[in-house]
Coordinates of C-alpha atoms in Angstrom, one line a residue:
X17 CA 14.4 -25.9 151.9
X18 CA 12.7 -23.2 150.7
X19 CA 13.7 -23.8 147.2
X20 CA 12.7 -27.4 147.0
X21 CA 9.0 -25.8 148.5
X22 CA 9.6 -23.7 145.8
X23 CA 9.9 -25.8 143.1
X24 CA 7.6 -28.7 144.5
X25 CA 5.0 -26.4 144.4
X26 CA 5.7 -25.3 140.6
X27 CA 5.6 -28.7 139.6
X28 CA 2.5 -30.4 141.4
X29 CA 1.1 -27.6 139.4
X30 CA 2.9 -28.1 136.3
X31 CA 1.6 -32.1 136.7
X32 CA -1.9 -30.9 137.6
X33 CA -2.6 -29.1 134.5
X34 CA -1.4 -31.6 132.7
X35 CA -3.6 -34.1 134.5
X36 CA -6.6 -31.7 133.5
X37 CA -5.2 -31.2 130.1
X38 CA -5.1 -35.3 129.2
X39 CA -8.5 -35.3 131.1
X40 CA -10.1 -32.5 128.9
X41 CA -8.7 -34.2 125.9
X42 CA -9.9 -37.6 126.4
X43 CA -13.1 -36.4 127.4
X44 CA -13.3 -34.7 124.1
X45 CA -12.4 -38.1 122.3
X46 CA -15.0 -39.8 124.7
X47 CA -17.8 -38.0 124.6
X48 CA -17.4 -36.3 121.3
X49 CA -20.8 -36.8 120.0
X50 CA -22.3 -35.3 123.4
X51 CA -20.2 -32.4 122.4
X52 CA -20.9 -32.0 119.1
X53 CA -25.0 -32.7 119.7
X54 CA -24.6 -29.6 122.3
X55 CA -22.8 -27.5 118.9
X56 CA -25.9 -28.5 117.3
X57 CA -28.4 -27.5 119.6
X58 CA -26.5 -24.2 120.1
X59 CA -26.8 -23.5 116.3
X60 CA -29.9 -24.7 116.0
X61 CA -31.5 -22.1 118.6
X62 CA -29.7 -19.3 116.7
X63 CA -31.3 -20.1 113.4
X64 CA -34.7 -20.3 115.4
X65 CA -33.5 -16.8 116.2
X66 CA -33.0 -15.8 112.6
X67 CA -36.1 -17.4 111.2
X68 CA -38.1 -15.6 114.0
X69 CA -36.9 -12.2 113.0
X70 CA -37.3 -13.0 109.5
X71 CA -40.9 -13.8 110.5
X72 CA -41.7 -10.5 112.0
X73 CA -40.2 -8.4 109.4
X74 CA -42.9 -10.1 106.9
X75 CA -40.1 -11.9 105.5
X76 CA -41.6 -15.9 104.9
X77 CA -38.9 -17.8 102.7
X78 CA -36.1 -16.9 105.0
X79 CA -37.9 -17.8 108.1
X80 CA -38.6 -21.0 107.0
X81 CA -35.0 -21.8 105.3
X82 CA -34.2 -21.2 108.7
X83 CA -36.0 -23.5 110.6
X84 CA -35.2 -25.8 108.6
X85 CA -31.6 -25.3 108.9
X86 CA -32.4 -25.1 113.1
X87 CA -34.5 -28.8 112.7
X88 CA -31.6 -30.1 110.8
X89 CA -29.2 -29.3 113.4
X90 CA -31.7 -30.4 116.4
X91 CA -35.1 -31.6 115.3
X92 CA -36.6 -31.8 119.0
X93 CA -36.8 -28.4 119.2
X94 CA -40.6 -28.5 119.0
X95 CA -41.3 -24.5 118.5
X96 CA -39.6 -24.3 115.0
X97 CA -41.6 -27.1 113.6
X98 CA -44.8 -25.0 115.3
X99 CA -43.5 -21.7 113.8
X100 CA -42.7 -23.5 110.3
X101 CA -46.7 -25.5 110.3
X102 CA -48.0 -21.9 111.2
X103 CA -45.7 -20.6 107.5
X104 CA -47.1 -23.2 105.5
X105 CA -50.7 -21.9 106.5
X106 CA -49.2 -19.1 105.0
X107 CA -48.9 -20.6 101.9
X108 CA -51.8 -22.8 101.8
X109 CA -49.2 -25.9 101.8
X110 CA -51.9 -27.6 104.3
X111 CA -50.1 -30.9 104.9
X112 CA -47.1 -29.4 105.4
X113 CA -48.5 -27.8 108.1
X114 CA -50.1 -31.3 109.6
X115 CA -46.6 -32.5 109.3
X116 CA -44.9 -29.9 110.9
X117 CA -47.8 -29.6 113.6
X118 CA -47.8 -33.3 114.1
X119 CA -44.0 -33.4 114.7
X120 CA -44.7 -30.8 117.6
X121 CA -46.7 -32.8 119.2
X122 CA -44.9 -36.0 119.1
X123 CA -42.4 -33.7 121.0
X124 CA -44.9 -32.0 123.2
X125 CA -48.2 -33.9 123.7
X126 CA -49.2 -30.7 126.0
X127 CA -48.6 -27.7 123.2
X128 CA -52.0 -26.8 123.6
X129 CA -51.7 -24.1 120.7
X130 CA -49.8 -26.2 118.4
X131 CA -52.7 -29.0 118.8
X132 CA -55.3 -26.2 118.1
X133 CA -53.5 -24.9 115.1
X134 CA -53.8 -28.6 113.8
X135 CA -57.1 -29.0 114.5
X136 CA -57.9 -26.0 112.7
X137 CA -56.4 -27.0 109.5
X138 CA -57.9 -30.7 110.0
X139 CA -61.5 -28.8 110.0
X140 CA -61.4 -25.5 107.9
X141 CA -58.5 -26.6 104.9
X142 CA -59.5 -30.3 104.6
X143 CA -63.1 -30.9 106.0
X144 CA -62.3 -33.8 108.2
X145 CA -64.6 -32.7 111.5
X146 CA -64.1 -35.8 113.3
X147 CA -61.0 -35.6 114.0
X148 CA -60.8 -31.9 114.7
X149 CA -63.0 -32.5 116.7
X150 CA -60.7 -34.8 118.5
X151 CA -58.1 -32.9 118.3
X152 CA -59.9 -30.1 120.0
X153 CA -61.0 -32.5 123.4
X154 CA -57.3 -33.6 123.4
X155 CA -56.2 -29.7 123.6
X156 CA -58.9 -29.0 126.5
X157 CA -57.7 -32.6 128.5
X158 CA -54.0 -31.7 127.8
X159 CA -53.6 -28.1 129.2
X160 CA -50.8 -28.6 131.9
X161 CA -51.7 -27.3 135.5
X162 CA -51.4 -23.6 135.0
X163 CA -48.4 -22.3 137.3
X164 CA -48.7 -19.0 139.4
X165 CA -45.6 -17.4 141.5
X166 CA -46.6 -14.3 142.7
X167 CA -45.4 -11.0 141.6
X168 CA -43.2 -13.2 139.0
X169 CA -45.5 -16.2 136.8
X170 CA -49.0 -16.4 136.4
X171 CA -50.6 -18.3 133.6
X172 CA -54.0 -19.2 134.8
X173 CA -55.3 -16.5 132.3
X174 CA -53.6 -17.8 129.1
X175 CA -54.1 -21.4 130.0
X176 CA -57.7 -20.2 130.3
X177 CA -57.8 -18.8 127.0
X178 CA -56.5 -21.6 125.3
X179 CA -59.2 -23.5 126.6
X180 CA -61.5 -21.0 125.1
X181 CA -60.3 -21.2 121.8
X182 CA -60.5 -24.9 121.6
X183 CA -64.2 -24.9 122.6
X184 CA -64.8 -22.0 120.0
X185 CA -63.3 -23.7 117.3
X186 CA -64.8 -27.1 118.3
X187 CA -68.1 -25.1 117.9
X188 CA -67.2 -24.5 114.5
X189 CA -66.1 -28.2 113.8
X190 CA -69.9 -29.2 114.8
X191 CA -71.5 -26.8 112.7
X192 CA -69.6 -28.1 110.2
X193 CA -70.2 -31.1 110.1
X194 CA -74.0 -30.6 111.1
X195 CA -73.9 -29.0 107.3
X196 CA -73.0 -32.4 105.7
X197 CA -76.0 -34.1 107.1
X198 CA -78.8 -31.5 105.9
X199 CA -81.2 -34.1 104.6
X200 CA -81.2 -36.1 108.5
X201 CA -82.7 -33.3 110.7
X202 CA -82.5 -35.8 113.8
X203 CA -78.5 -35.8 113.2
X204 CA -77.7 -32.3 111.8
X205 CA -80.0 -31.0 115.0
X206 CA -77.7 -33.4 117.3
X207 CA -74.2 -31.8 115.6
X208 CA -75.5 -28.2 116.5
X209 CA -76.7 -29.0 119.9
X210 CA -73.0 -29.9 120.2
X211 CA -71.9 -26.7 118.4
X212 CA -74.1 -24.8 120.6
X213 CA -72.5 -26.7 124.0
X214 CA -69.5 -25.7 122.8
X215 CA -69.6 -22.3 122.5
X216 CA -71.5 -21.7 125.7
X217 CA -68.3 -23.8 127.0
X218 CA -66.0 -20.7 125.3
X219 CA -68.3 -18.0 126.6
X220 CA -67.0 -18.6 130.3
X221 CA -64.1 -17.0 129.5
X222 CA -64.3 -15.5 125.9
X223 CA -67.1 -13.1 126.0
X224 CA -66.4 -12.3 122.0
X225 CA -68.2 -11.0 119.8
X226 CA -67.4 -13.8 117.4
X227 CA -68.5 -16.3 120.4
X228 CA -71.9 -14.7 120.8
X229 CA -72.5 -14.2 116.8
X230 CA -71.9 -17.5 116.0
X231 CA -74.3 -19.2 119.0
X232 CA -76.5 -16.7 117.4
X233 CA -76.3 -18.1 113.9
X234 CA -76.6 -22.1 115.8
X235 CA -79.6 -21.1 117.6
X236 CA -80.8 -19.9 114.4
X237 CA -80.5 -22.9 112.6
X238 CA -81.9 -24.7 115.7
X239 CA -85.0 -22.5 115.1
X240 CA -84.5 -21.7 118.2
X241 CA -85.2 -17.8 118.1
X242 CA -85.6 -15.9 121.3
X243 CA -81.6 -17.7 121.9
X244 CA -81.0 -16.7 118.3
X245 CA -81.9 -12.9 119.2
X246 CA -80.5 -12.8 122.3
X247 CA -77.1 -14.1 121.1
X248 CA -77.2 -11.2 117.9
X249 CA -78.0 -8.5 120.4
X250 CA -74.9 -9.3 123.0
X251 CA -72.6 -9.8 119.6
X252 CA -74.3 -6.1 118.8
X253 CA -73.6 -5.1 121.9
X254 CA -69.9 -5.8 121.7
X255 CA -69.0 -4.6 118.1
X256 CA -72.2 -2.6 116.9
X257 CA -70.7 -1.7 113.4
X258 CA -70.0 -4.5 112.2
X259 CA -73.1 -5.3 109.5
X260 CA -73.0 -9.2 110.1
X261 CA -75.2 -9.6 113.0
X262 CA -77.2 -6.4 112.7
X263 CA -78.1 -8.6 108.9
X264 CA -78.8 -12.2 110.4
X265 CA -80.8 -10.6 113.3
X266 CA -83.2 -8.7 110.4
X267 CA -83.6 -12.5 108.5
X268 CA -84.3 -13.6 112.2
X269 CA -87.3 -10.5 112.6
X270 CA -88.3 -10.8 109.3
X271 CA -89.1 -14.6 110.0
X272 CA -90.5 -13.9 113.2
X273 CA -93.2 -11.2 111.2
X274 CA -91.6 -8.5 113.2
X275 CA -91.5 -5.8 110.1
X276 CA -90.8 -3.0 112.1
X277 CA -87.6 -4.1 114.6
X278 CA -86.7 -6.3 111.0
X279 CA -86.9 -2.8 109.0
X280 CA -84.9 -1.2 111.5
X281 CA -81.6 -3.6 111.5
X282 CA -82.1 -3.9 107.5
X283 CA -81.5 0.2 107.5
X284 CA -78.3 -0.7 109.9
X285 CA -76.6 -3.4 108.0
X286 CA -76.9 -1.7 104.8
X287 CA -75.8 1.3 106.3
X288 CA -72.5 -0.2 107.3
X289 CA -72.0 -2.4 103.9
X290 CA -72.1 1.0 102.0
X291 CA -70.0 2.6 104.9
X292 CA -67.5 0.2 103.4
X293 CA -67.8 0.4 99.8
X294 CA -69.6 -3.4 99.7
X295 CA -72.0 -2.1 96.7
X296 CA -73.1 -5.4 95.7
X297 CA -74.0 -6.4 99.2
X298 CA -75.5 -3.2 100.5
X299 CA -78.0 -3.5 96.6
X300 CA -78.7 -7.1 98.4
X301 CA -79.6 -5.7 101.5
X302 CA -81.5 -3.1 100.2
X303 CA -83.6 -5.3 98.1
X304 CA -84.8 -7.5 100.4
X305 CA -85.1 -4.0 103.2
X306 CA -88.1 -3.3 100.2
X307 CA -89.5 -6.5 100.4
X308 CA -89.9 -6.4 104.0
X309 CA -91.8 -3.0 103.7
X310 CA -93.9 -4.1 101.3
X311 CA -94.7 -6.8 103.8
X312 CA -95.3 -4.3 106.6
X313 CA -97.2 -1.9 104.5
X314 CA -99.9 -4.5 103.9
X315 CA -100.2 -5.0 107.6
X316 CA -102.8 -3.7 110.2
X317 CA -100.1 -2.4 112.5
X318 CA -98.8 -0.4 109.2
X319 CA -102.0 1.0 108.8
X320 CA -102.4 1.9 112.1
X321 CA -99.0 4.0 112.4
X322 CA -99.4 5.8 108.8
X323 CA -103.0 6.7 110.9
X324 CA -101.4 7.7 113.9
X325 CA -98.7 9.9 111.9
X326 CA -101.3 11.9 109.9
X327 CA -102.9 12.7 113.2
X328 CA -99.1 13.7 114.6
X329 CA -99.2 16.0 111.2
X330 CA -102.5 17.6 111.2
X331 CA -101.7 18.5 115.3
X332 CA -98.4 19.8 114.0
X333 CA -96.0 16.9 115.8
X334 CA -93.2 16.7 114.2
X335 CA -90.9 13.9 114.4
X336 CA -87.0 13.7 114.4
X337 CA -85.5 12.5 111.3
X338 CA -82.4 11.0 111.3
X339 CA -79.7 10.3 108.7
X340 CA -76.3 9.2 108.3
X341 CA -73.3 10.4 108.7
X342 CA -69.4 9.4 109.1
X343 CA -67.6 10.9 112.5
X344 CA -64.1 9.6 113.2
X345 CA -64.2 7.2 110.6
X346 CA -67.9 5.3 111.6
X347 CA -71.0 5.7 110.3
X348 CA -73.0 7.2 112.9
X349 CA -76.7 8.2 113.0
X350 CA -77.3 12.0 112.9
X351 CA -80.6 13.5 114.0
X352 CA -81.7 16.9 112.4
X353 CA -80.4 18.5 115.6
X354 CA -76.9 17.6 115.0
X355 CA -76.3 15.3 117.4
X356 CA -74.6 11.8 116.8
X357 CA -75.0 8.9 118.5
X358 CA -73.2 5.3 118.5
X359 CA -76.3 4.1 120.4
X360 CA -78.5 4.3 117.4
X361 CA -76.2 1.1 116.1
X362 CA -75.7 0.0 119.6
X363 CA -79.2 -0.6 120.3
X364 CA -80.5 -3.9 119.4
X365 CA -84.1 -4.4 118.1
X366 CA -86.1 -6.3 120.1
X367 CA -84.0 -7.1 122.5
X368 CA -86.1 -6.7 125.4
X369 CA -88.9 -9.5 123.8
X370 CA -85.8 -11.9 123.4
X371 CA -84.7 -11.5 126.7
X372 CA -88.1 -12.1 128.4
X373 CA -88.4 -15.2 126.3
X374 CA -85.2 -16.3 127.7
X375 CA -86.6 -16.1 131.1
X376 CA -89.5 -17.5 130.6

């Protein structure tokens, strides 16, 4: 009895795997192309593999041969045709790029970064603000609901961000396009109005220098100047040596007839420029720094200071002088008591009249 168990049992096994065997078999026969797509898509994330190492090690060509190869294999995977539109940026192959970015989207009509790359190659390569600017709405509408476990997932902030940068590049779009209607005030004024609602939309999360120079420079144009000045001065605030602002917010003075605070971020920007070896621009800046003194000079106020300083002399008041000087690689202002200060750049001319007009 035993035996028969014995050999029962050694053949319902026997008949079992053979069952399976026949099973696994046909189902290969069956669903062969569902097999063979899964291959596919297994390959095809390797070669996304490849071409992303190839991509940080600086290495272009491969990275796109293999995306290419990964899209061949599986062309819904929506992140190599992203990562090959962001190499043919690279390579200034600009509707390649709308291609590839287009193709992303189809795929993904919420890949938020992949619609701002697009719109960004719609408005800065080829000049067609409309629909960048679009583009850019769609991005801000599309952003999925941003997903927080605690302790594990939170993307609130980068979902944030992205929002940011589409505002701050629709800004650009605007300003852009309020440039090709120069000779209609009425409209070009309407387009930076825009520009300017956009950025301010950007600023409630990316408090940038670049947000706050460039509503500087569209409050500018707006002839809108205490907003113009108060906009330079936060983007001075946040990265004092750079020369651009410290520049636009002496053309800004200079306009305004304030010589002195205009004199004062002249001596800054040129300072920087030369800082950085930029000999034609800091002779440009320099030139126009001696126009605006010879403006001053002709003044009453300039009268009344070279007054006041020949009384300082003849009472023996001496003031500081300062000069500059490079420490840890910035230019920094040195007073003849050695000591260097950041603030000298820091400080914004006139900031105090800008915000006042702001208030009121």
């Amino acid at each position: 009895m035993k035996r028969f168990l014995r050999v029962f049992k050694n053949t319902t096994v026997r008949i079992f795997s053979s069952l399976l065997l026949i099973l696994f078999l046909v189902s290969l026969f069956v669903f062969k192309d569902f097999y063979k797509a899964q291959w596919h898509k297994t390959l095809s994330f390797y070669y996304v593999y490849v071409g992303d190492n190839a991509y940080k090690k600086h290495k272009p060509q491969k990275a796109i041969d293999n995306y290419i190869k990964a899209l061949e294999l599986y062309p819904k995977h929506y992140r190599a045709q992203y990562n090959l539109g962001n190499l043919y940026v690279v390579y200034e192959d600009f509707y390649s790029a709308l291609d590839a970015y287009s193709k992303a989207l189809q795929l993904r009509p919420d890949f938020t970064v992949a619609r701002i790359n697009y719109a960004i190659v719609l408005s800065e390569a080829l000049f067609n603000y409309d629909r960048a600017i679009e583009e850019y709405n769609l991005a801000v509408q599309n952003i999925p609901k941003w997903v927080y476990i605690p302790f594990i997932v939170n993307k609130k902030n980068s979902y944030k961000h992205n929002k940011a940068v589409a505002y701050y590049n629709q800004g650009l779009a605007w300003r852009g396009k309020s440039l090709l209607f120069g000779d209609d005030r009425f409209v070009a004024r309407k387009y930076l109005e825009n520009s300017a609602e956009s950025y301010e939309k950007a600023l409630k999360t990316m408090k940038t220098y670049d947000v706050y120079y460039n509503l500087g420079i569209v409050y500018h144009l707006l002839r809108e100047p205490e907003y113009a000045g108060y906009y330079y001065c936060k983007a001075i605030e946040k990265e004092p040596m750079k020369y651009e602002a410290h520049y636009n917010l002496a053309i800004l003075l200079r306009g305004m007839k304030r010589y002195p605070d205009s004199i004062e971020e002249f001596k800054k920007a040129g300072l920087l420029l030369d800082s950085n070896g930029d000999s034609n621009k800091t002779v440009y800046v320099y030139d126009i720094l001696n126009e605006v003194n010879q403006k001053y000079s002709a003044t009453e106020d300039y009268a009344k200071l070279k007054k006041q300083l020949e009384e300082e002399k003849k009472q023996g008041i001496e003031s500081i002088k300062e000069e500059a000087s490079y420490v840890k690689g910035k230019t920094l202002v040195l007073d003849d008591r050695g000591g260097a200060t950041l603030k000298g750049f820091k400080k914004c001319a006139a900031k105090k009249y800008f915000e006042d007009g702001i208030r009121n």
